[in-house]
CSV table of C-alpha atoms and ligand atoms in Angstrom, one decimal:
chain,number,residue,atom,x,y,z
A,20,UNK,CA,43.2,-26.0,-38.3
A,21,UNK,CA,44.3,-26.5,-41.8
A,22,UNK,CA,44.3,-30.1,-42.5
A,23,UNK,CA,42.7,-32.2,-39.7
A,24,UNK,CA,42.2,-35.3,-42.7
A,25,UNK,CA,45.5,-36.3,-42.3
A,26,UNK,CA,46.6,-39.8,-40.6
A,27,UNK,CA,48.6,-38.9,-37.5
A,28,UNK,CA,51.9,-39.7,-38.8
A,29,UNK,CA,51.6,-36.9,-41.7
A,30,UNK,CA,50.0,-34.7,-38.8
A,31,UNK,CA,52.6,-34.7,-37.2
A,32,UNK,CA,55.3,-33.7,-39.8
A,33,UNK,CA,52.9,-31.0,-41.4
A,34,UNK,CA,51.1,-29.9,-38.2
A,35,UNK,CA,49.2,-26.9,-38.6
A,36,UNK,CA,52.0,-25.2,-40.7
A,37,UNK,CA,54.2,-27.0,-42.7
A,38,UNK,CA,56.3,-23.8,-44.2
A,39,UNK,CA,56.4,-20.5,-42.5
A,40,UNK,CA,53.6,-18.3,-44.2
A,41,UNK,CA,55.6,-15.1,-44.8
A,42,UNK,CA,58.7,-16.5,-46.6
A,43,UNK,CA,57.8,-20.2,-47.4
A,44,UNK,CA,60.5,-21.2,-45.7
A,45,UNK,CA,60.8,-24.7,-44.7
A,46,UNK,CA,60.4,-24.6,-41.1
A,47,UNK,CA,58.3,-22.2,-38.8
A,48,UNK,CA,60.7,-19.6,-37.4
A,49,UNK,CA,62.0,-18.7,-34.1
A,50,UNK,CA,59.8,-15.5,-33.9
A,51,UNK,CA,61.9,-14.2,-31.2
A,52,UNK,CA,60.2,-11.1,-30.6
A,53,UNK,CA,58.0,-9.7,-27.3
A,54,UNK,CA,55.5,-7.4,-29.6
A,55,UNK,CA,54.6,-6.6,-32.3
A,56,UNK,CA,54.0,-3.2,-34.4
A,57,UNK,CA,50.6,-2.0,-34.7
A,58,UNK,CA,50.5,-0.1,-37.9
A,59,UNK,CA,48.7,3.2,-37.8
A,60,UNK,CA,47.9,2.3,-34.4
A,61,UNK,CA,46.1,-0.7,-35.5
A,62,UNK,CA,46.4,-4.0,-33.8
A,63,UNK,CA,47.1,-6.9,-36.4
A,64,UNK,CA,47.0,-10.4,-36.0
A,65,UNK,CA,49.7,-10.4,-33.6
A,66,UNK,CA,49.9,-7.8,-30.5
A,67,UNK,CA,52.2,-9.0,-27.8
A,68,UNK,CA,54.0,-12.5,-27.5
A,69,UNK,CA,52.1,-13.4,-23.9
A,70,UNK,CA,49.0,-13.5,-26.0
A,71,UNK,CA,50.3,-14.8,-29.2
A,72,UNK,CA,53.3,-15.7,-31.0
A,73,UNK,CA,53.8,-17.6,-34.3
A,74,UNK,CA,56.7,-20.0,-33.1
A,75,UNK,CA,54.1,-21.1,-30.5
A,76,UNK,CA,51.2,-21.0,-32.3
A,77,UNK,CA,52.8,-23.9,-34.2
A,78,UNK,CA,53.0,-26.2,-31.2
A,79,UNK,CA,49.2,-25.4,-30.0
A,80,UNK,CA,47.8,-26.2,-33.5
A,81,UNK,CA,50.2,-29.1,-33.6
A,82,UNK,CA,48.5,-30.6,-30.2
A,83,UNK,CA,44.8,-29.9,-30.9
A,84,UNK,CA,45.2,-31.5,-34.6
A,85,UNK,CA,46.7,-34.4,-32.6
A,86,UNK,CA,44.0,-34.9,-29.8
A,87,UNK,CA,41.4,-33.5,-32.1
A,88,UNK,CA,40.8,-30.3,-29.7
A,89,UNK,CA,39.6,-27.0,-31.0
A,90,UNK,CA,42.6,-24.9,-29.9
A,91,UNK,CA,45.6,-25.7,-28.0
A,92,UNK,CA,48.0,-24.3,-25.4
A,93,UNK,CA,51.8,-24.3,-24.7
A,94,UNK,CA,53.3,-23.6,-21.3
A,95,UNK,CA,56.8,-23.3,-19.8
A,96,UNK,CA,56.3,-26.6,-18.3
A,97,UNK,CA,54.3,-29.5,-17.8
A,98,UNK,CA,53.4,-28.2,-14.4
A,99,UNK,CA,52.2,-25.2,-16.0
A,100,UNK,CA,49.9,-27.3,-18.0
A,101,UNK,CA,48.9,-28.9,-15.3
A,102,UNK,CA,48.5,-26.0,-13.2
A,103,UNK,CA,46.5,-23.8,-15.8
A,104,UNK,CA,44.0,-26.9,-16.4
A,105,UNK,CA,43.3,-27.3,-12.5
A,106,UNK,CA,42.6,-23.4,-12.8
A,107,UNK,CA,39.5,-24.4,-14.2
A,108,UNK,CA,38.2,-24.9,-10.7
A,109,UNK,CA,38.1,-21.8,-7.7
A,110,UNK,CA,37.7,-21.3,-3.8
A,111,UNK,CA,35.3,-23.8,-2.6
A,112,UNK,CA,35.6,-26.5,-5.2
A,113,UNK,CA,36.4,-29.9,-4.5
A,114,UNK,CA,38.6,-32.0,-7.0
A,115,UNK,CA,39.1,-36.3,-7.0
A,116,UNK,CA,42.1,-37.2,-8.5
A,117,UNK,CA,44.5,-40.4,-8.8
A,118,UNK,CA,46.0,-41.7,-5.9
A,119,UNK,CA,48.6,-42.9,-7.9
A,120,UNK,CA,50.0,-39.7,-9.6
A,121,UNK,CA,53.3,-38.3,-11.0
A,122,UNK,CA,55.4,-36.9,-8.0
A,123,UNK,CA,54.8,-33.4,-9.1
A,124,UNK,CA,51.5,-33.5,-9.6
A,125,UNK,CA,50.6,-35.1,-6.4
A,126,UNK,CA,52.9,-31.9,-4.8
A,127,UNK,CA,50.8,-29.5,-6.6
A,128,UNK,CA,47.6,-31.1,-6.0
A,129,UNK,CA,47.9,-31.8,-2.5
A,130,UNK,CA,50.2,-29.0,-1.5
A,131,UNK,CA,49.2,-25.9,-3.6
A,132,UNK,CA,45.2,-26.5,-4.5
A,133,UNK,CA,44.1,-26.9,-0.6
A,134,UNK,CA,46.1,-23.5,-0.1
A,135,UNK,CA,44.2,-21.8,-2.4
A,136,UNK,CA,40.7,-23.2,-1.2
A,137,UNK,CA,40.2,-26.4,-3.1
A,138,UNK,CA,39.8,-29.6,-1.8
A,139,UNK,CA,41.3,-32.9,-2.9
A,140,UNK,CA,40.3,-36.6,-3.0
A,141,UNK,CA,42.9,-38.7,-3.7
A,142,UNK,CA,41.0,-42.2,-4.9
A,143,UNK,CA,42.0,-45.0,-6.5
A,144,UNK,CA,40.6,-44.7,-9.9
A,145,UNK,CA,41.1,-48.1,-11.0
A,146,UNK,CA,37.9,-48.4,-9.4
A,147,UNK,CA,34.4,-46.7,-10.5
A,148,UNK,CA,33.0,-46.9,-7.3
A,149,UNK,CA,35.3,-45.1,-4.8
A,150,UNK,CA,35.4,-42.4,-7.4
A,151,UNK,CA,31.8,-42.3,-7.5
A,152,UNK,CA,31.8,-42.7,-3.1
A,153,UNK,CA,34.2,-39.7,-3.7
A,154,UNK,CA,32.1,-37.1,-4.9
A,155,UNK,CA,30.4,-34.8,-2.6
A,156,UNK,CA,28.1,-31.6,-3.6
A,157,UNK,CA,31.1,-29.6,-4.5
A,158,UNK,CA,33.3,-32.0,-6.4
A,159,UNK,CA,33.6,-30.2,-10.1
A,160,UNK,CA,36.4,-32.4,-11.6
A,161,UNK,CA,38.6,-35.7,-12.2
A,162,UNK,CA,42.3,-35.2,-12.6
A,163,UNK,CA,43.4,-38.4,-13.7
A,164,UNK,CA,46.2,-40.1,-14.9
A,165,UNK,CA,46.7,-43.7,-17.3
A,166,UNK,CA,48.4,-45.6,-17.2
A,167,UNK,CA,50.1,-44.2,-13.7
A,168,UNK,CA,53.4,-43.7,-13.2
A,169,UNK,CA,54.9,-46.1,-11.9
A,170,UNK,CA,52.9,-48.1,-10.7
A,171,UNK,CA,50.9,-48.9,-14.6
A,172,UNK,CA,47.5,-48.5,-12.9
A,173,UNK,CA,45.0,-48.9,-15.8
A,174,UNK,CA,41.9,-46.1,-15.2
A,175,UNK,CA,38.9,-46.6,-17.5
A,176,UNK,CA,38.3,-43.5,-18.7
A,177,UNK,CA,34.8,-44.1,-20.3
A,178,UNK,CA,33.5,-45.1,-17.0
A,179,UNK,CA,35.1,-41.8,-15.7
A,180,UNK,CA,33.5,-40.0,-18.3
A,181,UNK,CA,30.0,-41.3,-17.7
A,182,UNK,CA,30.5,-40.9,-14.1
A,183,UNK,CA,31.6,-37.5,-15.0
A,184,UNK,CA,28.8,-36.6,-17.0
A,185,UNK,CA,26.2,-37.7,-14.4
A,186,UNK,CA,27.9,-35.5,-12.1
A,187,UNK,CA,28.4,-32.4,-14.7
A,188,UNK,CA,32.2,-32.5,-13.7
A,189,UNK,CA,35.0,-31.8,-16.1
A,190,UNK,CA,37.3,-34.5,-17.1
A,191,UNK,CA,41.2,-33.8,-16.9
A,192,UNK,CA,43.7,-36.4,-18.5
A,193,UNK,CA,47.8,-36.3,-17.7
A,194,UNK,CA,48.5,-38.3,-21.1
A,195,UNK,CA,52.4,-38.0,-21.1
A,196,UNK,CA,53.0,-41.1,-21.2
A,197,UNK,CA,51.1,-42.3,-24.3
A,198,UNK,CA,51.1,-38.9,-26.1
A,199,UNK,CA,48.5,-38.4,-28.9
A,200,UNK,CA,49.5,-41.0,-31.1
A,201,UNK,CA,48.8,-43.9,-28.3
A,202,UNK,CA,45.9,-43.0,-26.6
A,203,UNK,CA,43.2,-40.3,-27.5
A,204,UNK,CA,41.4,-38.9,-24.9
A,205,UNK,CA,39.0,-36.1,-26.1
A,206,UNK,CA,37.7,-38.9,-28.8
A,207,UNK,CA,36.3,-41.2,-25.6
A,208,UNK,CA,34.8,-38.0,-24.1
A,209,UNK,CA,37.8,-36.6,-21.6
A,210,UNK,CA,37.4,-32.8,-21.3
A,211,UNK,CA,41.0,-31.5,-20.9
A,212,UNK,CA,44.0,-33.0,-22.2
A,213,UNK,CA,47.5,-32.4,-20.5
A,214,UNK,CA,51.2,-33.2,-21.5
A,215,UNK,CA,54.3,-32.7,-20.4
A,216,UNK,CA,56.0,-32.3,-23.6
A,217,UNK,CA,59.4,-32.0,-21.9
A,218,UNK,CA,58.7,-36.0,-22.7
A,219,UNK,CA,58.0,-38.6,-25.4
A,220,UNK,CA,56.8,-35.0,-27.6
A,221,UNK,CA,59.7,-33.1,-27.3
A,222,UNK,CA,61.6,-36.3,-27.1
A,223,UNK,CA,65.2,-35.2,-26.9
A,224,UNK,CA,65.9,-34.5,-23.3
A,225,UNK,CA,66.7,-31.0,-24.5
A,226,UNK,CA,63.5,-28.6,-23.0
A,227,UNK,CA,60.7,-28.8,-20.5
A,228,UNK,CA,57.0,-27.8,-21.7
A,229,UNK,CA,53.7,-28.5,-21.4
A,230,UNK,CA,50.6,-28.7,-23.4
A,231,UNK,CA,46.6,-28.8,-22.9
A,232,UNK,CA,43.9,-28.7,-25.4
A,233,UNK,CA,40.2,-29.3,-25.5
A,234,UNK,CA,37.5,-30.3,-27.6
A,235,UNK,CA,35.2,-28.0,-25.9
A,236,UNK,CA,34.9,-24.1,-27.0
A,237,UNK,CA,33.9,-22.7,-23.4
A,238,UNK,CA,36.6,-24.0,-21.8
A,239,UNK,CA,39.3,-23.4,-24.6
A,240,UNK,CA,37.9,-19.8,-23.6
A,241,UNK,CA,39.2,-20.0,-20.1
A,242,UNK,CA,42.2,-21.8,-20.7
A,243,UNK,CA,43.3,-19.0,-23.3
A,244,UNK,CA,41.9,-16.6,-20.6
A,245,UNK,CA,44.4,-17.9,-17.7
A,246,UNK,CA,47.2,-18.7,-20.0
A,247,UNK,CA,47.8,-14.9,-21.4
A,248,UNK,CA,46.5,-14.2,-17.4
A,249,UNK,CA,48.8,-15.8,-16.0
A,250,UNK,CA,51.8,-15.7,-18.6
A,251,UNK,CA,53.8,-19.3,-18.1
A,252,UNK,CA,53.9,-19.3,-22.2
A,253,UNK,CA,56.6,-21.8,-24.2
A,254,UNK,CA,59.3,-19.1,-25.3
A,255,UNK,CA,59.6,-19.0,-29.2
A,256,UNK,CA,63.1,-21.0,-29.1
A,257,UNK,CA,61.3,-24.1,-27.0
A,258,UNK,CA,58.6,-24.1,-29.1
A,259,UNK,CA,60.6,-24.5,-32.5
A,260,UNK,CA,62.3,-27.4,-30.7
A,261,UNK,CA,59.3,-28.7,-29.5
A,262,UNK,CA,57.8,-28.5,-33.2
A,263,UNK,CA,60.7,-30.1,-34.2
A,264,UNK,CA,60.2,-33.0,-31.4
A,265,UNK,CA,57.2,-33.7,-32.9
A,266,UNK,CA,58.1,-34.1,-36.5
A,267,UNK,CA,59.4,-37.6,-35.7
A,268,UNK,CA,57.4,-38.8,-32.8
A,269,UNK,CA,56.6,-41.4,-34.2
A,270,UNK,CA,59.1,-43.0,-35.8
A,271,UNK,CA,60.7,-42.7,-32.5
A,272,UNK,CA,58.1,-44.0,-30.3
A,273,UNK,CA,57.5,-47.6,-32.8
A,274,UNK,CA,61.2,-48.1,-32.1
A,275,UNK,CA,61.0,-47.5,-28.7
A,276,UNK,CA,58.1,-49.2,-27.4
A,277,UNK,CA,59.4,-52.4,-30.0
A,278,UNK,CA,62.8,-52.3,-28.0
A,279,UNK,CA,60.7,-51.9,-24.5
A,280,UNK,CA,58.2,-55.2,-25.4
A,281,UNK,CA,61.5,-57.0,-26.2
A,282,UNK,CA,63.2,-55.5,-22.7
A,283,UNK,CA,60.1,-56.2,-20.6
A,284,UNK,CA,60.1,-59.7,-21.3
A,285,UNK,CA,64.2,-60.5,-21.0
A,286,UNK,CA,63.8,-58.6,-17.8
A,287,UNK,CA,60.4,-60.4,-16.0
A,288,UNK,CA,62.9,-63.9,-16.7
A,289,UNK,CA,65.9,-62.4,-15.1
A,290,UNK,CA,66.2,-64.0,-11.9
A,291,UNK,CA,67.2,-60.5,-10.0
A,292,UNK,CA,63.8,-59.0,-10.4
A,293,UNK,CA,60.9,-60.2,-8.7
A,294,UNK,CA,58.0,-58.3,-10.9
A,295,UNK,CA,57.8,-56.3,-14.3
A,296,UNK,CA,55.1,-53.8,-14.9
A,297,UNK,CA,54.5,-53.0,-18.9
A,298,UNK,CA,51.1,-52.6,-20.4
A,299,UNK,CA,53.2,-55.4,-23.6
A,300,UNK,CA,53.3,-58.4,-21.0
A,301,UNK,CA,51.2,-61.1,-21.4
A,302,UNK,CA,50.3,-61.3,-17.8
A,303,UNK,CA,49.9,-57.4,-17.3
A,304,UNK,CA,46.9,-56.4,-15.0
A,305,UNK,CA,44.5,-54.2,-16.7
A,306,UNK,CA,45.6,-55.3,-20.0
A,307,UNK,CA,42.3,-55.6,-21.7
A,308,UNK,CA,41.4,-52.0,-19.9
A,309,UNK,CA,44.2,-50.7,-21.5
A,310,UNK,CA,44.2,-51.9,-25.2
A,311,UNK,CA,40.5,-50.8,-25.0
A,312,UNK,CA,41.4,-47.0,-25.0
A,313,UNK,CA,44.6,-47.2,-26.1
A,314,UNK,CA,46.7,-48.0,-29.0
A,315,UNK,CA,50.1,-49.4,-27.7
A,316,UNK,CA,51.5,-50.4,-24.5
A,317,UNK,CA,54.4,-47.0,-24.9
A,318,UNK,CA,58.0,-47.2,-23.7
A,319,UNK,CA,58.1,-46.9,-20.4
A,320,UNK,CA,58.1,-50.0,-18.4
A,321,UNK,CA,58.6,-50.5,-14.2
A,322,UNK,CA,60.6,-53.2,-12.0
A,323,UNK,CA,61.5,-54.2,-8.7
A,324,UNK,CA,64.4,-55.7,-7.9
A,325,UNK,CA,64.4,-58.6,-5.2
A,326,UNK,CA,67.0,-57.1,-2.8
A,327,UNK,CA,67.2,-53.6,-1.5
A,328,UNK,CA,71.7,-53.9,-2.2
A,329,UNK,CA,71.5,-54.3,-5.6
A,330,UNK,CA,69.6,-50.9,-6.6
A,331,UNK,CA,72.8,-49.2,-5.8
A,332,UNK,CA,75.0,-52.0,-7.6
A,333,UNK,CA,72.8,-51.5,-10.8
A,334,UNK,CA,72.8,-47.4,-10.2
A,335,UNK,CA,76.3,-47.9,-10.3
A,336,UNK,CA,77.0,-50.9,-12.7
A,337,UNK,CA,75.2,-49.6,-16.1
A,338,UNK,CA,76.9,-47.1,-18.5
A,339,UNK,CA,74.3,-46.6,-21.4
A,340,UNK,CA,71.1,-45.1,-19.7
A,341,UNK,CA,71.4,-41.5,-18.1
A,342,UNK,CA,70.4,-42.1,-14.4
A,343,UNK,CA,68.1,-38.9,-13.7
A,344,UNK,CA,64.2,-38.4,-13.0
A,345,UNK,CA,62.6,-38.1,-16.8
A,346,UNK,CA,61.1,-39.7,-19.7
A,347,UNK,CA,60.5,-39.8,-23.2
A,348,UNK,CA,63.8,-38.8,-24.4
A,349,UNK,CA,66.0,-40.5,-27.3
A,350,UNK,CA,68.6,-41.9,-24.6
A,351,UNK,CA,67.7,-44.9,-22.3
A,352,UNK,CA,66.7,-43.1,-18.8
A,353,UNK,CA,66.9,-45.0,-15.5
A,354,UNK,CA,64.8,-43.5,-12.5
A,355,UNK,CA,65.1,-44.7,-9.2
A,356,UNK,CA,61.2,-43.4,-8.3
A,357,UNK,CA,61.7,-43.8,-4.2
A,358,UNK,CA,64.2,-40.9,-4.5
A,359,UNK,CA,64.0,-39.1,-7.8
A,360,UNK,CA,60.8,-38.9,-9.6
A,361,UNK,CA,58.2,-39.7,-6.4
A,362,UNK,CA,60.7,-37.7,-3.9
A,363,UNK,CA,57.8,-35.1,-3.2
A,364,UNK,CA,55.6,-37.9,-1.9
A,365,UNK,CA,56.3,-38.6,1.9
A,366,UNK,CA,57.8,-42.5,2.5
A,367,UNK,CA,54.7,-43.5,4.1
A,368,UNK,CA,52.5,-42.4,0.9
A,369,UNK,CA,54.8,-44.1,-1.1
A,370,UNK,CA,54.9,-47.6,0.4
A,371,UNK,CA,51.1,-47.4,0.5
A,372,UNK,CA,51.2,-46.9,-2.8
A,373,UNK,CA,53.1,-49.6,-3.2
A,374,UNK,CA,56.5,-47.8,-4.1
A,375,UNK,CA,59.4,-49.3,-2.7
A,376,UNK,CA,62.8,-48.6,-2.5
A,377,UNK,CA,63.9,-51.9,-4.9
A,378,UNK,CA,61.5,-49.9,-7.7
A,379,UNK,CA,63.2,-48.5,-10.8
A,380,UNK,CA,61.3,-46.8,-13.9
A,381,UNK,CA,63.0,-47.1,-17.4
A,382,UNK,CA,62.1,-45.0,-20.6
A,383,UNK,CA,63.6,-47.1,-23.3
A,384,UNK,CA,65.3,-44.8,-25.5
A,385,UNK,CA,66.9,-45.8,-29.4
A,386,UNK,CA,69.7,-47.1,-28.9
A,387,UNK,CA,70.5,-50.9,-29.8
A,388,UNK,CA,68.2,-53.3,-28.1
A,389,UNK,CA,71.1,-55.9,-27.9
A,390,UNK,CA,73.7,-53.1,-26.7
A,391,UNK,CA,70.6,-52.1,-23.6
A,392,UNK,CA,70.3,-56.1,-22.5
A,393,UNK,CA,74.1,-56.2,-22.1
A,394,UNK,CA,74.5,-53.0,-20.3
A,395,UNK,CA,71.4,-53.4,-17.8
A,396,UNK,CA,71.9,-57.5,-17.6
A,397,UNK,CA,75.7,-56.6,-16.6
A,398,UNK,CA,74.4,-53.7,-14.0
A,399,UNK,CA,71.4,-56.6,-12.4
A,400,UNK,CA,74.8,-59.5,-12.0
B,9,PLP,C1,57.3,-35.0,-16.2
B,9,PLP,C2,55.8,-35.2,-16.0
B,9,PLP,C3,55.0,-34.1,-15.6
B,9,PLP,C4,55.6,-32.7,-15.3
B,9,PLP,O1,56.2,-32.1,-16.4
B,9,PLP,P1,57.4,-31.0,-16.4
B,9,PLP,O2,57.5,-30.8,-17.9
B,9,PLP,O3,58.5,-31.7,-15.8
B,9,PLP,O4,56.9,-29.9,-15.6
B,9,PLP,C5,53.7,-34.3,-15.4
B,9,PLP,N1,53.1,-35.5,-15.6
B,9,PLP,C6,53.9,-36.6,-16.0
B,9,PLP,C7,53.2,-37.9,-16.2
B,9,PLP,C8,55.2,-36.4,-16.2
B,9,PLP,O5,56.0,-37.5,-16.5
């Protein structure tokens, strides 16, 4: 890593390579190539792109500068991420996670792990003590996620971590929602970092991938081990635009999260919603949990609506937001959890959970904060 004494803002313009080494050229290049000569029969730095490629290179040094891992690793997805962390465990391991997970992570978790021989706890890990009732002799990790989605559950991760240690488990963070810049996870002891950088990273609606990284050389062995295994690597083009993403993350997230503290609070008055979840209200549970280990409260916020009829009126009523299952991107996006983002989780999970029909997530995009409140106060009358 070239400059790790950089603030995060300059970071995240300069990343590991601010100019591409062979040309100077302002950006990194689209190395789209799938190998690489070998003069005289001589491997160089480069062999073939599954194990290493320049344009992608420049997005894994990017995210372990961020987090303040020792290497990094881009995937085709977020799943992919999150798949190649949970590779860490094998046949006859046993894995706790949130109860309260992304849909596609709780699909994964509960519908491809068991397949393959692991075992899954789902616990709430708001609270220390059913994660620690959780364990068993064969438990080996924590996949956790905070704050979840949607519900804004606030996990403390130190007293995961010390739980963790006790246990000699491995730590796994889905930290999408407050990327690097919000909330850093290897600093308080996490093991494993995870993003879906089709998000707030990326940040333009325009590409899906996913990053891990670790502080820890042994496991930044296996995870490079499984990810040229396996193969689910960020294609050159997606990791230039990802690069790119990340140049202005955060200009993009201050504005952002200042229009969603503004939102959160015209929305918990408006007299069609019943409750408000944002980490940026007063009244927010797990407030003081949150602002513990993180830096800002993001811009994502949850609602419900008081009747069940008008999640179709507002679906239908506002113009500015796209209406589709995502996050993080420069446009407004309006999810409808019930039957876009959570639709992998049966209904009965769900309303345990405590996700209803009348529940609707919004990432708060960069548009006009006055020209959002008209749109989404018009859609809610
Ligand atoms: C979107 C998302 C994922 C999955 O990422 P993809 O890039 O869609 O595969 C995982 N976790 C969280 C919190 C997400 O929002």
């Amino acid at each position: 890593m070239s400059h790790p004494k950089y603030r995060p803002a300059t970071l995240l313009v300069h990343q590991g390579k601010d100019r591409d080494p062979a040309t100077g050229a302002a950006t990194v290049p689209i190395y789209q190539a799938s190998t690489y000569h070998h003069e005289g029969g001589v491997s160089g730095e480069y062999d073939y792109a599954r194990s290493g490629n320049p344009s992608r290179e420049q997005v894994e040094e990017a995210i372990a500068l961020l987090e303040g891992g020792v290497r990094g690793f881009a995937y085709a997805s977020g799943m992919t991420a999150i798949g190649s962390a949970l590779s860490l465990l094998k046949s006859g391991d046993h894995l706790v996670a949130s109860a309260d997970l992304y849909g596609g992570s709780w699909r994964f978790i509960t519908g491809v792990l068991p397949q393959q021989g692991i075992t899954v706890s789902l616990v709430d890990t708001t609270d220390p003590d059913a994660v620690k009732a959780a364990i068993t002799p064969q438990t080996k990790a924590f996949f956790l996620e905070t704050p979840s989605n949607p519900l804004f559950q606030i996990t403390d991760l130190r007293a995961m971590v010390e739980i963790a240690k006790e246990n000699d488990l491995i730590t796994m963070l889905d930290n999408t929602f407050m990327t690097p810049l919000m909330q850093r996870p290897l600093d308080l002891g996490i093991d494993v970092t995870i993003h879906s950088a089709t998000k707030f990273l990326g940040g333009h609606s325009d590409i899906l991938a996913g990053l891990t990284t670790t502080a820890d050389v042994g496991l930044a062995k296996r995870l490079k081990y499984f990810q040229n295994a396996f193969g689910a690597v960020l294609s050159p083009f997606d990791s230039f635009l990802l690069s790119r993403g990340i140049k202005t993350l955060k200009v993009r997230l201050d504005a952002a999260q200042k229009t969603a503290q503004t939102l959160s609070e015209r929305l918990e008055a408006h007299s069609a919603i019943s409750r408000v979840w944002f980490p940026g209200l007063c009244n927010f549970q797990g407030r003081e949990l949150h602002f513990s280990q993180a830096t800002g409260a993001g811009a994502v916020l949850s609602f419900e609506l008081k009747e069940e009829l008008q999640v179709k009126k507002l679906l239908e009523g506002v113009k500015l937001p796209i209406i589709a299952p995502s996050l993080g991107g420069v446009e407004t996006i309006l999810t409808h959890c019930w039957s876009m983002s959570h639709a992998a989780i049966p209904a009965q999970d769900k309303l345990q959970q405590g996700i209803s029909k009348k529940l609707l997530r919004i990432s708060i995009g960069l548009e006009d904060v006055e020209d959002l409140w008209e749109d989404l106060d018009s859609g809610l009358r």
